[in-house]
CSV table of C-alpha atoms in Angstrom, one decimal:
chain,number,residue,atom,x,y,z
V,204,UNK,CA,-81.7,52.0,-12.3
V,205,UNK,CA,-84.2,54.1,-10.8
V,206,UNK,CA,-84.0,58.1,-11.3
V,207,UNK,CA,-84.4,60.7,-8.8
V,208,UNK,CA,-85.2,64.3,-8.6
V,209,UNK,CA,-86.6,67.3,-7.0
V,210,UNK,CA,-89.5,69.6,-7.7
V,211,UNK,CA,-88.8,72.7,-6.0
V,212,UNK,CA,-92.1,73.9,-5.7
V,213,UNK,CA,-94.3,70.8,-4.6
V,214,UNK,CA,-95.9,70.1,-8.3
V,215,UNK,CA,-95.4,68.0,-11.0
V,216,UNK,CA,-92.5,68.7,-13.0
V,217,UNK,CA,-90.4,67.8,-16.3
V,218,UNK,CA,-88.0,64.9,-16.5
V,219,UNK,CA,-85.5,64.9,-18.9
V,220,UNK,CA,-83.7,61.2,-19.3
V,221,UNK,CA,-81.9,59.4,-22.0
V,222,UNK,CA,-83.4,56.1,-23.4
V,223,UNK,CA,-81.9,52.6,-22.3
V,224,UNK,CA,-79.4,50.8,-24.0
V,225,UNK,CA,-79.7,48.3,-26.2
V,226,UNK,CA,-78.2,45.1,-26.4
V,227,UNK,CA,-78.1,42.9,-29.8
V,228,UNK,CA,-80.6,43.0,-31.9
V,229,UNK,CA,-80.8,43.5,-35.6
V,230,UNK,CA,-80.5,47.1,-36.9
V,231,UNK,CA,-82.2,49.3,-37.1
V,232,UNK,CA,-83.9,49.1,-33.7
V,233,UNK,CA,-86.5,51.1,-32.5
V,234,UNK,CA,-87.4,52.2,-28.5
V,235,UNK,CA,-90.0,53.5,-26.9
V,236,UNK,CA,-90.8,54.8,-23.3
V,237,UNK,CA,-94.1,55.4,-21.7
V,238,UNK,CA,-94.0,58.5,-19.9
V,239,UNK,CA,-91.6,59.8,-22.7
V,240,UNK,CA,-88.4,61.6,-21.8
V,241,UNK,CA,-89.3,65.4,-21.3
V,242,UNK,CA,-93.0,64.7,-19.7
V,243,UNK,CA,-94.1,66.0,-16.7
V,244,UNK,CA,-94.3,63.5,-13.6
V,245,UNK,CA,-96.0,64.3,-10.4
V,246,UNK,CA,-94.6,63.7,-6.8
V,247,UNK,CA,-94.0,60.2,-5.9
V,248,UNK,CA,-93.0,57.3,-7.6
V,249,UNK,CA,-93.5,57.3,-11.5
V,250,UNK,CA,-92.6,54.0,-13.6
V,251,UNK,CA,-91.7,54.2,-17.3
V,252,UNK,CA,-92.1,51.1,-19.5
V,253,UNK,CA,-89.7,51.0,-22.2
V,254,UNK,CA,-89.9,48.8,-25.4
V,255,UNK,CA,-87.6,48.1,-28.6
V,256,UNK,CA,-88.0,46.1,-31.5
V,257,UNK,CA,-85.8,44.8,-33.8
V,258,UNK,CA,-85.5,44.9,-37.6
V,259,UNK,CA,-86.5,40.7,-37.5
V,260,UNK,CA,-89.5,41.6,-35.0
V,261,UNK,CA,-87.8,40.8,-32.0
V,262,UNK,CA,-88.9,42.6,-28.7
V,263,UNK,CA,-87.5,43.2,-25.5
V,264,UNK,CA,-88.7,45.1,-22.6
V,265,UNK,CA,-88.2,46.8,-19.2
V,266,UNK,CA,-88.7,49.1,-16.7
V,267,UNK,CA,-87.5,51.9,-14.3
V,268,UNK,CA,-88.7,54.5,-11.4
V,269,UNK,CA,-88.8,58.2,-11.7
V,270,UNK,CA,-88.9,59.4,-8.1
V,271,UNK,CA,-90.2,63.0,-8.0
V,272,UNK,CA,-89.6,64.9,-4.1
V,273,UNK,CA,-90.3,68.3,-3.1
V,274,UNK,CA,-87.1,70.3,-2.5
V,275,UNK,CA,-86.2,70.7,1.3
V,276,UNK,CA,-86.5,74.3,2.9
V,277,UNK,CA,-85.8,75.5,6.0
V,278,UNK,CA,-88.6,77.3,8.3
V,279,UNK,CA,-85.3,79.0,9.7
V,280,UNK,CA,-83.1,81.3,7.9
V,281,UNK,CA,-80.8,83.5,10.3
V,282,UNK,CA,-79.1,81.9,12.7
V,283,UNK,CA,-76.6,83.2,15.6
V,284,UNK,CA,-73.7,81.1,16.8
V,285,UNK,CA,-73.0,82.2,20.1
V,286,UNK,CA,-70.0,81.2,23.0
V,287,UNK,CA,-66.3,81.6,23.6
V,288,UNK,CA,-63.5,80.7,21.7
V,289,UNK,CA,-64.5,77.6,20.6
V,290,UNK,CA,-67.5,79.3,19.2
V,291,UNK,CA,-65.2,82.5,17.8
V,292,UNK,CA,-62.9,79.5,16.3
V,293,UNK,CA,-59.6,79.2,18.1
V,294,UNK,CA,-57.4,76.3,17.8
V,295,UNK,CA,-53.9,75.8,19.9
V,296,UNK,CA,-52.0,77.7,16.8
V,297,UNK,CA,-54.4,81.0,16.5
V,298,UNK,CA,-57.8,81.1,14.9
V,299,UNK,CA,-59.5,79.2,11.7
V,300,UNK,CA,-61.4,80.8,9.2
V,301,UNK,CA,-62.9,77.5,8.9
V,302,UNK,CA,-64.7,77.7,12.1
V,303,UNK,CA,-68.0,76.2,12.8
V,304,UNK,CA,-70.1,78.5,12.1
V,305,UNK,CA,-68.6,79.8,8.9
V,306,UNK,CA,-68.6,75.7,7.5
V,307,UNK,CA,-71.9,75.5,9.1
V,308,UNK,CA,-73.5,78.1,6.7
V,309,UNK,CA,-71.8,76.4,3.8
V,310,UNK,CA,-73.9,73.0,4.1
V,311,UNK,CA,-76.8,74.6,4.5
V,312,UNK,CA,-76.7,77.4,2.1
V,313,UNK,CA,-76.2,73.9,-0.2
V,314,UNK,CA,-78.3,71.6,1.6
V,315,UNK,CA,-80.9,74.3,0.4
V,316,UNK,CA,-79.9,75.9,-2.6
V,317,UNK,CA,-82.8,74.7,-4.7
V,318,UNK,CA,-85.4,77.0,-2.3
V,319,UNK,CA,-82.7,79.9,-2.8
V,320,UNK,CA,-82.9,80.8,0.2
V,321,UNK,CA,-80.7,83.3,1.9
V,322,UNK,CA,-79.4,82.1,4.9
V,323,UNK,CA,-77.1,83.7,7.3
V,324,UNK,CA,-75.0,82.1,10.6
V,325,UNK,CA,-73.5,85.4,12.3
V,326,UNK,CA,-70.6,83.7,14.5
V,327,UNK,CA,-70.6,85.7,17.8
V,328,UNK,CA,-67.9,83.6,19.6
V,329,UNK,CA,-65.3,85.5,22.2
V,330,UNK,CA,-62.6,83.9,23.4
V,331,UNK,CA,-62.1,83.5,27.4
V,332,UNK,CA,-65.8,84.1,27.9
V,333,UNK,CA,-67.5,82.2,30.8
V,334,UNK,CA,-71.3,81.5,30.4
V,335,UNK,CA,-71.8,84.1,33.5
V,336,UNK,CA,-70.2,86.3,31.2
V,337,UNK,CA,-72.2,85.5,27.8
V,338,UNK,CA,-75.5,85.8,30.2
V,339,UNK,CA,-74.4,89.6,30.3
V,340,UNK,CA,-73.1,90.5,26.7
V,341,UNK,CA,-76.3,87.9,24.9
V,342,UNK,CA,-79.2,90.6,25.6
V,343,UNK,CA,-77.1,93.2,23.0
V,344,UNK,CA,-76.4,90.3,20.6
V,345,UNK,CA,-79.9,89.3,20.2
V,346,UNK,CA,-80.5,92.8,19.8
V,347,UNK,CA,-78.1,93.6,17.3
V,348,UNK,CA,-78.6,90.2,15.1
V,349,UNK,CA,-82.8,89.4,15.7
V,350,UNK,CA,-81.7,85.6,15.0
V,351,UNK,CA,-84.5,83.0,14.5
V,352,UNK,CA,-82.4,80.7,15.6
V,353,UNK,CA,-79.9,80.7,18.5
V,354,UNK,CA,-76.7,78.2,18.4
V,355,UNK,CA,-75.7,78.2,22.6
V,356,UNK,CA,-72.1,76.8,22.9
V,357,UNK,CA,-70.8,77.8,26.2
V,358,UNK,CA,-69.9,76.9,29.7
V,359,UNK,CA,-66.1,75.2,29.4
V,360,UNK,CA,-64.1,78.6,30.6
V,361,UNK,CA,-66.2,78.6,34.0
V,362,UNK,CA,-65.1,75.1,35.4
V,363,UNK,CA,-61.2,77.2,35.5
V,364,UNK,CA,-62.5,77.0,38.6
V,365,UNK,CA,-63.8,73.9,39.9
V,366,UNK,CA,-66.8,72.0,40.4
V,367,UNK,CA,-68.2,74.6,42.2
V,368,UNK,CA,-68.9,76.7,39.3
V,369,UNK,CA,-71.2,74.2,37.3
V,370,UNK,CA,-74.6,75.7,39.3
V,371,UNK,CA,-73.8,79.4,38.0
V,372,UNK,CA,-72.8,78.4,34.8
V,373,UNK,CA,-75.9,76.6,34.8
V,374,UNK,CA,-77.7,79.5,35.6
V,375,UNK,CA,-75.9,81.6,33.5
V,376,UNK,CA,-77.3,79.2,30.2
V,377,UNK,CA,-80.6,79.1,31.6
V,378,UNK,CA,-80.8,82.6,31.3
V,379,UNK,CA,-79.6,82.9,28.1
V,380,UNK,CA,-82.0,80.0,27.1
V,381,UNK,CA,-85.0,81.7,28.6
V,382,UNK,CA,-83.8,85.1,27.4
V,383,UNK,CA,-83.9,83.5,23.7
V,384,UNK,CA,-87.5,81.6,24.3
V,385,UNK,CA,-88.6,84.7,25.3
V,386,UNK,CA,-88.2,86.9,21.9
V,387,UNK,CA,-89.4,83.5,20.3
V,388,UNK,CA,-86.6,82.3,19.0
V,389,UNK,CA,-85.5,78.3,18.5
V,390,UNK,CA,-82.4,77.2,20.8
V,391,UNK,CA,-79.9,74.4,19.9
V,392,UNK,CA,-77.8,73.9,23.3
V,393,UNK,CA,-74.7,72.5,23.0
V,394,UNK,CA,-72.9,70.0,25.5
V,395,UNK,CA,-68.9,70.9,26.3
V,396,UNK,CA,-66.7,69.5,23.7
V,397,UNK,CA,-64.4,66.8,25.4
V,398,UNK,CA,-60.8,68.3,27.1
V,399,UNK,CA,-57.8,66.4,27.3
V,400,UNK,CA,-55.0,66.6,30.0
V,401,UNK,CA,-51.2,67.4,29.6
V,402,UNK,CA,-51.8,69.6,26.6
V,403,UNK,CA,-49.5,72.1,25.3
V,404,UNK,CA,-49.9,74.7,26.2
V,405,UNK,CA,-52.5,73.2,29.1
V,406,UNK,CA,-55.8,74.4,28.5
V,407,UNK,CA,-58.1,72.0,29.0
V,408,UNK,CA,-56.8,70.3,32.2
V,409,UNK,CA,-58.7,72.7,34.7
V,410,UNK,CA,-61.8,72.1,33.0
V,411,UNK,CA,-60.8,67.8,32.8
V,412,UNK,CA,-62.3,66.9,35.8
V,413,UNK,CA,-65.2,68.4,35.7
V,414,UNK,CA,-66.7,68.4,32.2
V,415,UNK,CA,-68.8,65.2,32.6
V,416,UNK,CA,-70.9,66.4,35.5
V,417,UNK,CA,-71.5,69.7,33.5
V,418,UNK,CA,-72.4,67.8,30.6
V,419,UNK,CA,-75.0,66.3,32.7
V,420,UNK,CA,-76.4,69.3,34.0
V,421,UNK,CA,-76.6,70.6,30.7
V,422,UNK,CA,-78.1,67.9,29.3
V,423,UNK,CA,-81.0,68.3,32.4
V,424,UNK,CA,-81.4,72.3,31.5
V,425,UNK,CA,-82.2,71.1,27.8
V,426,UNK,CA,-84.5,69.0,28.7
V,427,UNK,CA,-86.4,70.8,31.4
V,428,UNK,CA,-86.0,73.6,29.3
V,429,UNK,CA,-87.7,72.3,26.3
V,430,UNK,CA,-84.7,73.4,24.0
V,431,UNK,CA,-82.7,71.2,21.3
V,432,UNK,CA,-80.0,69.4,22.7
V,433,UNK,CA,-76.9,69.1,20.5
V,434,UNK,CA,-74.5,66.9,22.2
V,435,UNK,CA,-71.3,67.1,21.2
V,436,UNK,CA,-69.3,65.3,23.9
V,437,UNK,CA,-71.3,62.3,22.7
V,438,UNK,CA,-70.9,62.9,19.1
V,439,UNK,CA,-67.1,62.7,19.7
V,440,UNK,CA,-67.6,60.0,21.3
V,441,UNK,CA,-66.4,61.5,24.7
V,442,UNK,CA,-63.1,61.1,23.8
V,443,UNK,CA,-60.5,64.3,22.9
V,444,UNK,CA,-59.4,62.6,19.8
V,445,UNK,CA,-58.6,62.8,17.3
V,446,UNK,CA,-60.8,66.3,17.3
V,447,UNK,CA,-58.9,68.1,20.2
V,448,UNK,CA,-55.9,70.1,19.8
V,449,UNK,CA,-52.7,69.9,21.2
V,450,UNK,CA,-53.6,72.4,23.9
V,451,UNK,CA,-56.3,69.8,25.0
V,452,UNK,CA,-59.2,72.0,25.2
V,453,UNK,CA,-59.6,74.0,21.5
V,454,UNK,CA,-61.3,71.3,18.7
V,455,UNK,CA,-58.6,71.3,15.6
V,456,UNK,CA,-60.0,72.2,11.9
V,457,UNK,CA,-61.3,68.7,11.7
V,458,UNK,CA,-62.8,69.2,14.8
V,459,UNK,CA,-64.7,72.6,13.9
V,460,UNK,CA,-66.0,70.1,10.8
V,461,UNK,CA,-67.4,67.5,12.8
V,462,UNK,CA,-69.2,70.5,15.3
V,463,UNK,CA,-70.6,72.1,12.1
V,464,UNK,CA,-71.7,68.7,11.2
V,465,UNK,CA,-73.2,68.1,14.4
V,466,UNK,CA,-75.2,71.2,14.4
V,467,UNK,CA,-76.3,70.6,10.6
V,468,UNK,CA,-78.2,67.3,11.4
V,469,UNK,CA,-79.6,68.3,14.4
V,470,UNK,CA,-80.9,71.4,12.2
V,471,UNK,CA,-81.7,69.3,9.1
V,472,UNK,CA,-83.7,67.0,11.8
V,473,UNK,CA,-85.7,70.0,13.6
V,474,UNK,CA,-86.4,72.7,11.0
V,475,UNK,CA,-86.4,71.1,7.7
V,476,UNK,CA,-90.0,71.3,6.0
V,477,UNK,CA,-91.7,71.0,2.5
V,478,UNK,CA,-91.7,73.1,0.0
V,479,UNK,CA,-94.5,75.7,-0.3
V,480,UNK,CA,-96.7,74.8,-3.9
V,481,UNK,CA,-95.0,76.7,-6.8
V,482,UNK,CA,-95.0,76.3,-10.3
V,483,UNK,CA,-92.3,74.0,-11.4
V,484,UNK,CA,-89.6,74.2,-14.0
V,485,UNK,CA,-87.4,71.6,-16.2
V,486,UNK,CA,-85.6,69.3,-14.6
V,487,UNK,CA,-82.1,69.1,-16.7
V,488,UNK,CA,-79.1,67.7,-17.0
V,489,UNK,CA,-80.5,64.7,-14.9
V,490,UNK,CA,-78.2,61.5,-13.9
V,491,UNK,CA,-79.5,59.3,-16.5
V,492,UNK,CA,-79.7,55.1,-15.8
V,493,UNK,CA,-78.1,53.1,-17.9
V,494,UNK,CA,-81.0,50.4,-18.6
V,495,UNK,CA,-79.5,47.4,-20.6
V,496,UNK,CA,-82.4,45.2,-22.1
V,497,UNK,CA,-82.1,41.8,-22.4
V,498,UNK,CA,-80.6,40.1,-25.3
V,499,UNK,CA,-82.8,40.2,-28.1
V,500,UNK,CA,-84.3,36.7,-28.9
C-alpha cells in the first residue's frame, strides 16, 4: 500500500518504512528496496522497488508509492469571532465552553501543527446584541484584538422585530464588513443559523418568519461585498434539527461543532497555502504498508 507523508519545509526529506512481508519461500530470505528505508525522497510521488530471494534462488518482486507533500500553513493566524450569543456560546440551558470559536481553534491549531504555528480565535460574542448594536461596539474590538481575520456572525436578535428590520441590519453588517476591509483584514460572513418555532422557552419564533429573506440579503452583501460567505443556514440544511435547541433559536453543543466545522472548511479552502522552503527533518514513526509478495515459485 502506498505511504504518505509531509515535509514541513517544502524539501526533500527522510522516510523511515519497514520492509514488506514475505510470503513462503525457503529460509533464509533476503530483501531489498530501492530507495532504501531511511533515504531522502523529494516532493511528489517516489516508487520503491523491492526484491527478495530465496535460499533455492527463487525471486519475487513488487512495488509501492512514497507520496512526499508540503505541510499546510495558514497565511492567517489571529482570528476574531464576533456576534451575539450564538457567537458568545449560549445554548437553551446556559453557556458551553465548547462554543464555536473555542472548537474552532482546536482544528486548526491541529490542522496545522506541523508549521507550529501559533494561532489564536478571540471569541467576542454578546448575548442579545443586534447587528445595529455590534456596528457600534466592532470599531473598539478591532482595536483591542488587530485580527487578520474577522469571523461576522450576526443579525438573528434584530428581526425581534419584524421584517422591517432586515435593511438596518443589513446596513449595520455592511458597516462592520467595510469597517474590517478597511484595516485590511479578511471577512468570513456568516448566514443566520436556522430558528424553530414553539421552542421552550420561545426564542426563535420572532425571528421564524423572517430569517430566509435575511439570509438572502446577506448572501447579496457578501457578494457585492467581495467578502467570504460562510452559509450556515444551508450547511444545516435549512432545517433547526437536529442542531437547534429546545429554545428554537440557540445551536446545541452539536450544533456549535457543526458551526466550527463550517467555518474550518471555508478557512482551510480560502487561506491555506504552501509551506515556505526549509530544511527538512526525519520523518518517523511513519504508518508502514504491509506489502505481501507473491508466493515464492
Amino acid at each position: 500500500m502506498p505511504l504518505t507523508v509531509q515535509s514541513v519545509g517544502g524539501n526533500a526529506t527522510p522516510v523511515a518504512y519497514e520492509p514488506p512481508q514475505v510470503i513462503a519461500g525457503e529460509p533464509p530470505v533476503q530483501t531489498t528496496c530501492t530507495p532504501v528505508s531511511g533515504s531522502t525522497f523529494p516532493l511528489g510521488v517516489t516508487t520503491v522497488a523491492c526484491a527478495t530471494r530465496d535460499a533455492v534462488a527463487r525471486t519475487d518482486a513488487c512495488t509501492f508509492t512514497v507520496t512526499v507533500n508540503l505541510a499546510p500553513r495558514l497565511a492567517a493566524t489571529t482570528f476574531m469571532a464576533f456576534g451575539n450569543s450564538i457567537t458568545e456560546g449560549k445554548t437553551a440551558s446556559g453557556a458551553t465552553p465548547n462554543n464555536y470559536p473555542v472548537q474552532l481553534a482546536r482544528m486548526l491549531t491541529s490542522r496545522y501543527a506541523m508549521q507550529a504555528q501559533s494561532i489564536s480565535v478571540v471569541n467576542k460574542g454578546l448575548g442579545g446584541e443586534t447587528a445595529v448594536q455590534g456596528a457600534q461596539r466592532i470599531h473598539q474590538a478591532l482595536d483591542d484584538e488587530e485580527p487578520q481575520v474577522l469571523l461576522l456572525e450576526e443579525g438573528v436578535n434584530d428581526l425581534q422585530t419584524g421584517a422591517t428590520a432586515i435593511p438596518s441590519m443589513i446596513n449595520a453588517l455592511r458597516d462592520m464588513v467595510r469597517e474590517a476591509k478597511s484595516r485590511g483584514i479578511v471577512v468570513f460572513l456568516a448566514t443566520l443559523t436556522p430558528v424553530r418555532e414553539g421552542g421552550t422557552p420561545p426564542r426563535g419564533d420572532a425571528a421564524f418568519p423572517h430569517v430566509r429573506d435575511a439570509n438572502t440579503q446577506i448572501r447579496i452583501l457578501a457578494a457585492s461585498e467581495q467578502v467570504i460567505l460562510v452559509d450556515l443556514y444551508q450547511s444545516f440544511g435549512g432545517s433547526p434539527d437536529p442542531y437547534i435547541d429546545v429554545d428554537g433559536l440557540h445551536p446545541t453543543e452539536a450544533g456549535y461543532l457543526k458551526i466550527a466545522e463550517f467555518f474550518f472548511e471555508a478557512i482551510r479552502a480560502r487561506l491555506e497555502i504552501a509551506a515556505a522552503p526549509a530544511s527538512a527533518g526525519l520523518v518517523r514513526n511513519m504508518p508502514v504498508p504491509t506489502l505481501p509478495f507473491a508466493r515464492l515459485r
